Short mmCIF file of C-alpha atoms and ligand atoms in Angstrom, two decimals:
data_model
loop_
_atom_site.label_atom_id
_atom_site.label_comp_id
_atom_site.label_asym_id
_atom_site.label_seq_id
_atom_site.Cartn_x
_atom_site.Cartn_y
_atom_site.Cartn_z
CA MET A 1 120.60 37.53 -122.65
CA PRO A 2 117.28 36.06 -121.38
CA ARG A 3 117.12 32.27 -121.61
CA LEU A 4 114.01 30.60 -122.95
CA LEU A 5 113.22 26.92 -123.13
CA ALA A 6 111.06 25.79 -126.07
CA ILE A 7 109.49 22.35 -125.68
CA LEU A 8 107.90 20.46 -128.56
CA GLY A 9 105.44 17.90 -127.26
CA SER A 10 104.05 16.70 -130.56
CA PRO A 11 105.31 13.44 -131.97
CA ARG A 12 105.06 15.04 -135.45
CA ARG A 13 108.24 16.94 -136.22
CA LYS A 14 106.63 19.02 -138.96
CA GLY A 15 103.07 19.05 -137.70
CA ASN A 16 100.93 22.01 -136.76
CA THR A 17 102.31 22.38 -133.26
CA ALA A 18 105.88 22.20 -134.53
CA LEU A 19 105.28 24.90 -137.15
CA LEU A 20 103.67 27.23 -134.63
CA LEU A 21 106.44 26.64 -132.13
CA GLN A 22 109.05 27.26 -134.81
CA GLU A 23 107.50 30.69 -135.46
CA ALA A 24 107.39 31.54 -131.76
CA VAL A 25 111.05 30.56 -131.41
CA ARG A 26 111.94 32.69 -134.44
CA GLY A 27 110.14 35.65 -132.87
CA ALA A 28 111.89 35.15 -129.53
CA ARG A 29 115.30 34.95 -131.19
CA ASP A 30 114.56 38.05 -133.28
CA ALA A 31 113.82 39.82 -129.98
CA GLY A 32 117.22 38.79 -128.61
CA ALA A 33 116.42 35.74 -126.50
CA GLN A 34 118.69 32.75 -126.25
CA VAL A 35 116.40 29.79 -126.96
CA GLU A 36 117.11 26.17 -126.13
CA GLU A 37 114.89 23.80 -128.10
CA VAL A 38 113.86 20.40 -126.81
CA VAL A 39 111.97 17.78 -128.81
CA LEU A 40 110.41 15.41 -126.30
CA ARG A 41 110.09 12.48 -128.70
CA ASP A 42 113.88 12.44 -129.08
CA LEU A 43 114.48 12.01 -125.35
CA LYS A 44 114.70 8.95 -123.19
CA MET A 45 112.26 9.74 -120.41
CA SER A 46 110.50 7.18 -118.26
CA PRO A 47 107.05 7.97 -116.94
CA CYS A 48 106.90 8.76 -113.22
CA LEU A 49 107.16 5.46 -111.31
CA GLU A 50 105.62 6.91 -108.14
CA ILE A 51 108.40 5.57 -105.94
CA TYR A 52 108.89 8.99 -104.32
CA GLY A 53 112.67 8.73 -104.36
CA CYS A 54 112.45 12.52 -104.69
CA LYS A 55 111.18 12.86 -101.10
CA LYS A 56 114.68 13.30 -99.64
CA THR A 57 116.16 15.96 -101.93
CA GLY A 58 113.44 17.00 -104.34
CA ARG A 59 115.37 15.49 -107.19
CA CYS A 60 113.91 12.60 -109.20
CA VAL A 61 115.98 9.47 -108.75
CA ILE A 62 115.32 8.03 -112.21
CA ASP A 63 118.50 8.62 -114.17
CA ASP A 64 117.46 9.62 -117.68
CA ASP A 65 117.03 12.74 -119.85
CA PHE A 66 114.56 14.27 -117.38
CA GLN A 67 117.53 15.33 -115.24
CA ARG A 68 118.77 17.71 -117.96
CA ILE A 69 115.26 19.01 -118.73
CA SER A 70 114.57 19.59 -115.06
CA ASP A 71 117.73 21.72 -114.81
CA LEU A 72 116.64 23.66 -117.90
CA LEU A 73 113.14 24.25 -116.49
CA LEU A 74 114.64 25.60 -113.30
CA SER A 75 117.28 27.79 -114.94
CA SER A 76 115.24 29.29 -117.81
CA ARG A 77 113.49 32.62 -117.40
CA GLY A 78 110.72 31.68 -119.80
CA ILE A 79 109.13 28.58 -121.26
CA ILE A 80 107.30 27.97 -124.50
CA LEU A 81 105.40 24.70 -124.27
CA ALA A 82 103.70 23.33 -127.37
CA SER A 83 101.48 20.25 -127.42
CA PRO A 84 98.64 19.05 -129.62
CA ILE A 85 95.39 17.99 -128.00
CA PHE A 86 95.22 14.22 -127.60
CA PHE A 87 91.97 13.05 -126.01
CA TYR A 88 91.35 16.49 -124.49
CA SER A 89 94.72 16.50 -122.80
CA VAL A 90 98.35 17.02 -123.77
CA SER A 91 100.26 14.42 -125.80
CA ALA A 92 101.71 11.44 -123.94
CA HIS A 93 105.23 12.80 -124.48
CA THR A 94 104.24 16.03 -122.77
CA LYS A 95 102.40 14.28 -119.97
CA ILE A 96 105.44 12.16 -119.15
CA LEU A 97 107.48 15.33 -118.67
CA MET A 98 104.71 16.84 -116.55
CA ASP A 99 104.43 13.81 -114.30
CA ARG A 100 108.17 13.71 -113.74
CA CYS A 101 107.87 17.26 -112.44
CA GLN A 102 106.09 15.78 -109.45
CA SER A 103 109.64 15.77 -108.03
CA LEU A 104 109.67 19.58 -108.25
CA TRP A 105 106.21 19.65 -106.64
CA VAL A 106 107.52 17.49 -103.78
CA LYS A 107 110.50 19.84 -103.34
CA LYS A 108 108.31 22.95 -103.27
CA TYR A 109 105.37 21.73 -101.20
CA TRP A 110 106.68 18.86 -99.06
CA ILE A 111 110.35 19.64 -98.50
CA GLU A 112 110.30 23.45 -98.53
CA LYS A 113 106.72 23.52 -97.17
CA THR A 114 105.74 26.48 -99.35
CA PRO A 115 102.15 27.51 -98.58
CA PHE A 116 100.20 27.21 -101.81
CA GLY A 117 99.97 30.40 -103.84
CA THR A 118 102.51 32.34 -101.82
CA ARG A 119 105.57 32.14 -104.03
CA ASP A 120 105.82 34.73 -106.80
CA ALA A 121 105.94 33.27 -110.27
CA ALA A 122 109.38 34.26 -111.44
CA LYS A 123 109.03 32.80 -114.91
CA ARG A 124 106.63 33.45 -117.76
CA ALA A 125 105.21 30.79 -120.03
CA LEU A 126 103.57 30.68 -123.41
CA PHE A 127 101.45 27.64 -124.22
CA ILE A 128 100.65 26.68 -127.78
CA SER A 129 98.11 24.00 -128.61
CA VAL A 130 96.07 22.74 -131.54
CA GLY A 131 93.17 20.35 -131.92
CA ALA A 132 91.20 18.96 -134.84
CA THR A 133 87.70 19.66 -133.61
CA ARG A 134 85.98 22.91 -132.77
CA GLY A 135 84.26 22.31 -129.45
CA LYS A 136 84.00 25.10 -126.94
CA LYS A 137 85.58 22.96 -124.22
CA LEU A 138 88.42 21.59 -126.34
CA PHE A 139 91.13 23.27 -124.27
CA ASP A 140 89.44 23.35 -120.85
CA GLY A 141 91.24 20.32 -119.42
CA VAL A 142 94.62 21.09 -120.83
CA LEU A 143 94.69 24.62 -119.47
CA LEU A 144 94.26 23.35 -115.94
CA THR A 145 96.96 20.72 -116.44
CA VAL A 146 99.39 23.28 -117.84
CA LYS A 147 98.73 25.74 -115.02
CA TYR A 148 99.64 23.23 -112.32
CA PHE A 149 102.61 21.88 -114.25
CA LEU A 150 104.03 25.41 -114.54
CA ASP A 151 103.52 26.05 -110.85
CA THR A 152 105.97 23.28 -109.95
CA PHE A 153 108.85 25.46 -111.17
CA ASP A 154 107.33 28.85 -110.35
CA ALA A 155 106.17 29.76 -113.81
CA GLU A 156 102.87 31.37 -114.69
CA LEU A 157 100.85 31.08 -117.84
CA TRP A 158 101.36 34.42 -119.55
CA LYS A 159 99.56 33.58 -122.79
CA SER A 160 97.93 30.64 -124.56
CA LEU A 161 97.59 30.33 -128.30
CA LEU A 162 94.86 27.75 -128.90
CA TYR A 163 93.82 26.77 -132.40
CA ARG A 164 90.84 24.63 -133.37
CA GLY A 165 90.12 22.85 -136.64
CA LEU A 166 93.70 21.80 -137.46
CA ASP A 167 94.20 18.11 -138.11
CA PHE A 168 96.46 17.07 -140.98
CA GLU A 169 100.14 17.82 -141.04
CA GLY A 170 100.64 21.35 -142.34
CA ASP A 171 96.97 22.44 -141.95
CA VAL A 172 98.22 25.47 -140.03
CA ARG A 173 99.90 26.80 -143.18
CA LYS A 174 96.40 27.63 -144.45
CA HIS A 175 96.25 30.16 -141.59
CA PRO A 176 99.23 32.46 -141.93
CA GLU A 177 97.58 34.67 -139.30
CA TYR A 178 98.07 31.92 -136.68
CA LEU A 179 101.76 31.64 -137.57
CA GLU A 180 102.11 35.42 -137.38
CA GLU A 181 100.41 35.43 -133.99
CA ALA A 182 102.89 32.80 -132.76
CA TYR A 183 105.82 34.83 -134.08
CA GLN A 184 104.56 37.95 -132.30
CA ALA A 185 103.96 36.05 -129.05
CA GLY A 186 107.52 34.71 -129.20
CA LYS A 187 108.80 38.24 -129.63
CA GLU A 188 106.67 39.51 -126.77
CA ILE A 189 107.61 36.85 -124.26
CA ALA A 190 111.28 37.46 -124.99
CA GLY A 191 110.67 41.15 -124.33
CA LEU A 192 109.10 40.39 -120.93
CA LEU A 193 112.02 38.44 -119.54
C1 LIG B 201 96.12 10.15 -130.25
C2 LIG B 201 95.38 11.34 -130.78
C3 LIG B 201 94.35 11.89 -130.03
C4 LIG B 201 93.68 13.02 -130.49
N1 LIG B 201 92.68 13.55 -129.72
C5 LIG B 201 92.05 14.69 -130.13
C6 LIG B 201 91.03 15.27 -129.33
O1 LIG B 201 90.69 14.81 -128.25
N2 LIG B 201 90.41 16.37 -129.81
C7 LIG B 201 90.74 16.94 -131.01
O2 LIG B 201 90.15 17.95 -131.39
N3 LIG B 201 91.74 16.42 -131.77
C8 LIG B 201 92.39 15.31 -131.37
N4 LIG B 201 93.41 14.78 -132.13
C9 LIG B 201 93.82 15.47 -133.37
C10 LIG B 201 95.08 16.31 -133.18
O3 LIG B 201 94.93 17.23 -132.11
C11 LIG B 201 95.37 17.11 -134.46
O4 LIG B 201 95.60 16.20 -135.53
C12 LIG B 201 96.52 18.06 -134.36
O5 LIG B 201 96.56 18.90 -135.51
C13 LIG B 201 97.85 17.33 -134.23
O6 LIG B 201 98.86 18.27 -134.01
P1 LIG B 201 100.33 18.11 -134.63
O7 LIG B 201 100.21 18.25 -136.13
O8 LIG B 201 101.08 19.21 -134.04
O9 LIG B 201 100.83 16.80 -134.18
C14 LIG B 201 94.06 13.61 -131.73
C15 LIG B 201 95.07 13.03 -132.50
C16 LIG B 201 95.73 11.90 -132.04
C17 LIG B 201 96.84 11.32 -132.87
#
């Protein structure tokens, strides 16, 4: 059974990102995937301290919940990452996870000396994001951030579901078509693995 990791990066448990992710997870499970769900706000995860203790083995030396998430990122065949837009980037909870993955970057590029762009992306990822405003560039920054985060564990961005104009908790319920799209994307990514 293909293993998928679903990561909720919003601090709101029942917010727009959470509802969309819930639908994607439901779709993936309906398609037969085994989905592990992680809520970042529930974890104890220090930001990267830039001490480069990872330089010897590629493993972060800070002993907290990142160790388990790092193992899950490496062992899952697919990832669904969901974060709201906070100041044109991901949420702080999500960014902490991303920065801790610098240890995986060190392993890949410094220890294993992989030439950039040469390793096949073995994993597929779906990114879900929402923002309150409607600007054309709302997701520009975050897409670049997500791309390079995924690369640290050989995943590629298969699809992004990006929704503008959602602000208050539950706003996404006014758009059942968005929730349906998330459900279908969950089903599809499970089918790809
Ligand atoms: C700290 C913070 C920063 C935000 N920054 C932006 C932003 O830069 N652009 C935007 O369109 N919305 C911004 N928002 C609004 C959220 O993206 C919006 O409320 C979203 O629906 C929250 O998602 P959630 O319900 O999944 O938590 C911000 C909200 C917060 C709390």
